[in-house]
Coordinates of C-alpha atoms and ligand atoms in Angstrom, one line a residue:
M1 CA 88.0 195.3 126.5
I2 CA 87.3 198.4 125.2
L3 CA 88.2 199.7 121.5
V4 CA 90.1 203.1 120.6
T5 CA 89.1 204.0 117.5
G6 CA 92.2 206.1 115.7
G7 CA 94.5 205.0 118.4
A8 CA 97.4 205.8 116.2
G9 CA 97.4 209.8 116.3
Y10 CA 98.0 212.3 118.6
I11 CA 95.1 211.7 121.2
G12 CA 93.7 208.6 121.3
S13 CA 97.3 207.6 121.8
N14 CA 97.1 209.3 125.1
L15 CA 94.2 207.8 125.5
A16 CA 95.1 204.6 125.3
L17 CA 98.3 204.4 127.4
R18 CA 95.7 205.6 130.3
L19 CA 93.8 203.2 129.7
L20 CA 96.4 200.5 129.5
E21 CA 98.9 202.3 133.3
L22 CA 94.1 201.4 134.8
G23 CA 94.1 197.7 133.0
H24 CA 92.8 197.6 130.7
N25 CA 92.5 194.9 127.4
I26 CA 91.9 197.2 124.4
V27 CA 92.3 196.9 120.8
I28 CA 93.7 199.6 118.9
F29 CA 91.5 200.2 115.4
D30 CA 93.8 203.2 113.3
N31 CA 94.3 203.1 109.1
L32 CA 97.1 204.7 109.9
S33 CA 96.0 207.1 107.5
T34 CA 98.0 210.1 109.8
G35 CA 98.4 207.6 113.3
H36 CA 102.2 205.9 113.4
I37 CA 102.4 202.2 114.1
E38 CA 105.7 203.3 115.7
I39 CA 103.6 204.9 118.6
I40 CA 101.5 201.6 118.5
N41 CA 104.9 199.2 119.3
K42 CA 106.0 201.4 121.2
L43 CA 102.2 201.4 123.7
K44 CA 102.7 197.6 122.7
N45 CA 106.4 196.8 124.5
L46 CA 105.7 198.8 127.8
D47 CA 104.9 197.0 130.9
L48 CA 101.3 197.7 131.9
K49 CA 98.6 196.5 133.5
G50 CA 96.5 195.9 130.2
K51 CA 97.8 194.9 127.5
I52 CA 97.3 196.0 123.7
V53 CA 95.8 192.4 122.8
D54 CA 95.0 193.9 118.9
F55 CA 96.0 196.5 116.8
I56 CA 93.9 196.4 113.7
K57 CA 95.2 197.6 110.6
G58 CA 91.1 198.7 109.0
D59 CA 89.4 201.8 108.0
L60 CA 85.9 202.5 108.8
K61 CA 85.3 203.6 105.4
N62 CA 84.9 200.2 104.9
L63 CA 82.0 199.0 106.2
Q64 CA 83.3 195.4 106.2
E65 CA 87.2 196.1 108.4
I66 CA 84.5 197.3 111.7
E67 CA 81.8 195.0 111.5
S68 CA 84.5 192.1 111.3
A69 CA 87.0 194.2 114.1
L70 CA 83.5 194.3 116.7
S71 CA 82.9 191.0 115.7
K72 CA 86.0 189.4 117.2
Y73 CA 85.8 191.2 121.1
K74 CA 83.0 192.2 123.2
F75 CA 83.4 195.2 123.6
E76 CA 81.8 197.1 126.4
A77 CA 82.5 201.0 125.2
I78 CA 84.5 202.8 122.5
F79 CA 86.3 205.8 121.9
H80 CA 86.2 206.8 118.8
F81 CA 89.5 210.0 117.6
A82 CA 89.8 208.2 114.2
A83 CA 88.8 211.7 111.7
F84 CA 91.1 213.3 109.5
S85 CA 90.8 216.8 111.8
I86 CA 92.9 219.8 109.3
V87 CA 90.6 222.5 109.3
S88 CA 92.1 224.3 105.7
E89 CA 92.1 220.7 104.1
S90 CA 88.9 220.7 105.4
A91 CA 87.8 223.6 103.4
K92 CA 89.9 222.7 99.9
N93 CA 88.8 219.5 100.4
P94 CA 85.0 218.5 102.0
S95 CA 84.1 215.4 100.2
I96 CA 87.2 213.4 102.0
Y97 CA 86.4 214.7 105.2
W98 CA 82.4 213.8 104.3
E99 CA 83.1 210.8 103.6
N100 CA 86.3 209.9 105.9
N101 CA 84.7 211.7 109.2
F102 CA 80.8 211.5 109.1
L103 CA 81.0 208.3 107.0
G104 CA 83.4 206.5 108.8
T105 CA 80.8 207.5 111.8
K106 CA 78.3 206.0 110.7
N107 CA 79.1 202.9 110.4
L108 CA 80.7 202.4 113.3
L109 CA 77.8 203.4 115.2
D110 CA 76.1 201.3 112.9
A111 CA 78.0 198.1 113.3
M112 CA 77.8 198.7 117.1
K113 CA 74.4 198.5 116.9
K114 CA 75.0 194.9 115.5
F115 CA 77.4 193.6 117.1
N116 CA 75.0 195.7 120.8
I117 CA 77.7 197.5 121.7
N118 CA 76.0 200.8 123.5
K119 CA 78.3 203.5 124.9
I120 CA 80.7 205.7 123.0
V121 CA 82.5 209.3 123.5
F122 CA 83.6 210.3 120.5
S123 CA 86.4 213.8 120.3
S124 CA 83.5 216.4 118.7
T125 CA 85.2 220.4 118.4
A126 CA 84.8 223.6 119.5
A127 CA 85.2 224.6 115.9
T128 CA 81.2 223.4 115.9
Y129 CA 80.5 226.8 117.4
G130 CA 82.1 229.0 114.6
E131 CA 82.6 232.2 115.4
P132 CA 81.0 232.7 119.3
N133 CA 78.3 235.1 119.9
Y134 CA 79.6 235.7 123.4
V135 CA 82.7 233.7 125.5
P136 CA 83.5 232.1 127.8
I137 CA 80.7 229.7 125.4
D138 CA 78.5 227.2 126.4
E139 CA 76.9 224.3 125.3
N140 CA 73.8 225.7 124.7
H141 CA 75.9 228.4 122.5
P142 CA 74.6 228.2 118.8
Q143 CA 76.6 225.6 116.9
R144 CA 77.3 227.4 113.4
P145 CA 81.2 225.5 112.4
I146 CA 82.7 228.2 109.8
N147 CA 84.5 225.3 108.1
A148 CA 83.9 221.4 106.4
Y149 CA 85.2 220.0 109.8
G150 CA 83.1 221.7 112.0
N151 CA 80.2 221.0 109.5
T152 CA 81.2 216.9 109.7
K153 CA 81.7 217.1 113.7
L154 CA 78.5 218.7 114.4
A155 CA 76.5 216.4 112.1
L156 CA 77.8 214.1 114.3
E157 CA 76.4 215.0 116.8
F158 CA 73.4 215.0 116.0
L159 CA 73.8 211.7 114.1
M160 CA 74.8 210.7 118.0
D161 CA 71.7 211.5 119.5
D162 CA 69.4 210.1 116.6
Y163 CA 70.8 206.6 117.6
S164 CA 70.4 207.2 121.8
K165 CA 66.5 207.5 120.9
A166 CA 66.3 205.1 118.1
Y167 CA 68.9 202.4 119.0
G168 CA 70.2 202.5 123.0
I169 CA 73.6 204.0 121.8
R170 CA 74.3 206.9 124.5
S171 CA 77.1 208.5 123.4
A172 CA 79.8 211.6 125.4
R173 CA 80.9 214.1 123.0
L174 CA 84.0 215.9 124.4
R175 CA 84.1 219.3 122.9
Y176 CA 87.7 220.0 122.8
F177 CA 89.1 223.5 122.6
N178 CA 92.6 223.9 121.9
V179 CA 94.7 221.1 123.4
I180 CA 98.5 220.9 124.0
G181 CA 101.2 218.7 126.0
A182 CA 102.4 215.2 125.3
D183 CA 103.4 212.4 127.9
K184 CA 105.0 213.4 130.5
F185 CA 107.7 210.3 130.3
Q186 CA 107.2 211.1 126.5
R187 CA 105.9 207.6 125.5
T188 CA 103.9 209.2 122.7
G189 CA 102.9 212.9 121.8
E190 CA 102.5 215.1 118.9
W191 CA 102.9 214.3 115.2
H192 CA 101.9 214.9 112.3
E193 CA 103.3 215.2 108.8
T194 CA 102.3 218.1 108.1
E195 CA 101.7 220.8 111.6
T196 CA 99.4 223.5 111.2
H197 CA 99.3 223.8 115.6
L198 CA 100.6 226.4 117.4
V199 CA 102.8 225.2 120.2
P200 CA 104.7 222.2 118.1
N201 CA 105.2 225.1 115.3
I202 CA 106.4 227.6 118.3
L203 CA 109.0 224.0 119.5
K204 CA 109.3 223.1 115.8
S205 CA 111.1 226.8 114.6
L206 CA 113.5 226.1 117.3
N207 CA 115.2 223.1 115.3
T208 CA 115.0 224.1 112.6
K209 CA 118.3 227.0 111.4
G210 CA 116.8 230.8 111.3
K211 CA 113.9 229.6 110.9
T212 CA 111.1 231.7 112.5
F213 CA 107.4 231.5 113.7
N214 CA 104.7 233.1 111.7
I215 CA 102.2 234.7 113.7
F216 CA 98.5 234.5 111.7
G217 CA 97.4 238.3 112.2
N218 CA 97.9 241.3 115.0
T219 CA 95.0 243.3 114.6
Y220 CA 92.5 241.3 116.2
N221 CA 90.1 243.0 118.5
T222 CA 91.8 240.9 122.3
K223 CA 93.7 241.9 124.0
D224 CA 96.6 242.1 121.8
G225 CA 95.5 242.4 118.3
T226 CA 96.7 238.1 118.4
C227 CA 94.1 235.1 118.4
V228 CA 92.7 234.4 122.0
R229 CA 92.8 230.4 123.0
D230 CA 91.7 227.9 125.6
Y231 CA 94.3 225.9 125.8
I232 CA 93.6 222.4 127.1
V233 CA 96.5 220.5 128.5
M234 CA 96.3 216.7 127.1
D235 CA 97.1 214.8 130.9
D236 CA 93.5 216.9 132.2
L237 CA 92.2 215.4 129.0
I238 CA 92.5 212.3 129.0
N239 CA 91.0 212.5 132.4
A240 CA 88.1 214.1 131.2
H241 CA 88.1 210.7 128.6
I242 CA 87.5 208.6 131.4
K243 CA 85.4 210.3 133.9
A244 CA 83.4 210.8 130.6
L245 CA 83.2 207.0 130.4
E246 CA 82.3 206.5 134.1
Y247 CA 79.5 208.5 133.1
L248 CA 78.2 206.2 130.8
N249 CA 79.1 202.7 132.7
N250 CA 77.1 204.7 135.6
G251 CA 74.0 204.6 133.4
G252 CA 73.9 208.9 131.7
K253 CA 72.7 209.5 129.4
T254 CA 73.3 210.8 125.8
D255 CA 75.4 214.4 126.8
F256 CA 78.2 216.9 125.2
F257 CA 80.6 218.5 127.4
N258 CA 82.4 221.8 126.8
L259 CA 86.2 220.1 127.3
G260 CA 88.5 223.3 128.1
T261 CA 90.0 225.7 131.2
K262 CA 88.1 228.6 131.1
E263 CA 91.2 231.1 130.8
G264 CA 91.8 232.5 127.6
N265 CA 96.2 233.3 126.5
S266 CA 97.3 234.9 123.0
V267 CA 99.6 234.2 121.2
L268 CA 102.0 236.6 122.3
E269 CA 101.3 235.0 126.1
V270 CA 101.8 231.6 124.8
I271 CA 105.2 233.2 122.5
Q272 CA 106.6 233.8 125.8
T273 CA 105.7 230.9 127.8
A274 CA 107.5 228.9 125.3
E275 CA 110.6 231.3 126.0
E276 CA 109.9 230.8 129.6
V277 CA 109.8 227.3 129.4
T278 CA 112.9 226.1 126.8
G279 CA 115.0 229.4 127.5
Q280 CA 115.6 230.2 124.3
K281 CA 114.6 234.0 121.6
I282 CA 111.4 232.4 119.7
S283 CA 111.5 235.2 116.7
Y284 CA 108.7 235.5 114.9
E285 CA 107.3 237.3 111.4
I286 CA 103.4 238.7 111.3
K287 CA 101.4 237.4 108.8
E288 CA 98.4 237.9 106.5
K289 CA 95.2 236.3 109.1
R290 CA 94.0 233.1 108.8
E291 CA 90.9 232.0 107.4
G292 CA 88.7 231.0 109.5
D293 CA 89.8 231.8 113.1
P294 CA 88.1 233.8 114.9
A295 CA 89.0 236.3 117.3
I296 CA 88.4 234.3 121.0
L297 CA 88.2 231.4 122.0
I298 CA 87.0 230.1 125.4
A299 CA 84.7 227.9 127.7
D300 CA 83.0 227.5 129.5
N301 CA 83.3 224.0 132.0
K302 CA 81.2 223.5 133.9
K303 CA 79.3 221.4 133.1
A304 CA 81.6 219.1 132.6
K305 CA 82.7 220.0 136.2
E306 CA 79.3 220.0 137.8
I307 CA 78.7 216.5 136.0
L308 CA 81.0 214.6 134.9
N309 CA 83.2 215.8 138.1
W310 CA 86.3 216.9 136.0
Q311 CA 89.0 219.6 136.3
P312 CA 92.0 220.6 134.8
E313 CA 94.4 221.3 136.7
K314 CA 97.6 221.7 134.2
T315 CA 98.6 224.9 132.9
L316 CA 99.7 226.2 130.5
K317 CA 103.2 225.8 131.5
E318 CA 103.5 222.6 132.1
G319 CA 101.3 221.9 129.4
I320 CA 104.0 223.5 127.4
E321 CA 107.1 221.7 128.9
S322 CA 105.8 218.2 128.4
A323 CA 105.0 219.1 124.4
Y324 CA 108.6 220.1 124.8
N325 CA 110.2 217.5 125.8
W326 CA 108.4 214.8 124.0
E327 CA 110.1 217.8 120.5
K328 CA 113.2 217.3 121.8
A329 CA 113.3 213.5 122.5
N330 CA 112.3 212.8 119.0
F331 CA 112.5 215.6 117.1
Y332 CA 115.5 217.6 118.1
K333 CA 118.0 217.0 115.8
Ligands
UDP1 N1 99.4 229.9 115.3 C1 99.7 230.6 114.2 N2 100.7 230.2 114.0 C2 101.1 229.3 113.7 C3 99.6 227.8 114.6 C4 98.7 229.0 114.7 O1 99.3 232.0 114.6 O2 102.3 228.3 112.4 C5 97.8 231.1 116.0 C6 96.2 230.4 115.0 O3 96.7 231.7 113.9 C7 95.2 230.6 115.8 C8 96.7 230.0 117.1 O4 97.7 230.3 116.9 O5 95.1 231.3 116.6 C9 96.2 228.2 117.6 O6 96.0 228.0 116.6 P1 95.8 226.1 115.8 O7 96.1 226.1 114.8 O8 97.0 225.6 116.9 O9 93.8 225.5 116.5 P2 93.1 226.5 116.4 O10 92.8 227.1 117.1 O11 93.7 226.5 114.3 O12 92.1 224.7 116.2

């Protein structure tokens, strides 16, 4: 049995789906603050090799709730996605980010210790690096986050080091770059009440009459003046999670891995690719730079390739295609 915290959310639900396809029985623990019960219900009704044995509406901030969940089943490992992840919100309200992300995860780790669960795959982030000194960014790059979101995730990487040394809880901490895309059969995908991300915002602008898409800044020191990011497609990201579990199952030590493609694309290139995919013209306006946006973020992914035996395979275009199919199926009027 495997526990997925945050399994009602964007990445957690895609991972849950993959575990079910692989024949795992899983329990989902989610407080539904940003996730969606509709997704859980949809996954429950699929005829796959594995089953959602239980959905527990619970909050990691409450130690009793997670202890009670862990006491009910014998879990071999935990995938931990439950967290807040909007950078601008974290800058305005660090208190809720520290409470939800840090305290929530500390409770989870304490409950794991109590119930002798010793493997966790954790969603960390490229935001732990802050403004890069060089790209591609390898795992030895200094970590100096520039927002509360990145600070909470970095603090949790440290916490996991300590819990690994003292209590033998081994963790694979995966530092995501920019995740895009959805399940190829549109069984789950990106669904945020407040959407801040590039690809869904581009696609949503096509569905809203008269709406122009906003580009945040075009005077960065990059190939065309717009920010460059490393876009990793959901399928590839999920493959890496499965490999990370295998790594821990094979006795792998506590470690961290960048998940990115080592390719950089500018905002204008993403728009151009979205135009190819959708066959529509995307109209945009240039706005002020968004605070805390580094010019370029690109992952060096050598470590994940070598140690996890993982390889990203999908292109930016394929990622946008799957995101477009998901948007059309769920949100287009
Ligand atoms: N971006 C943009 N318009 C939007 C959303 C994002 O121009 O509506 C830009 C943003 O400034 C950044 C890139 O797209 O350079 C990726 O932003 P996103 O929020 O998707 O991910 P982040 O890099 O902040 O994690």
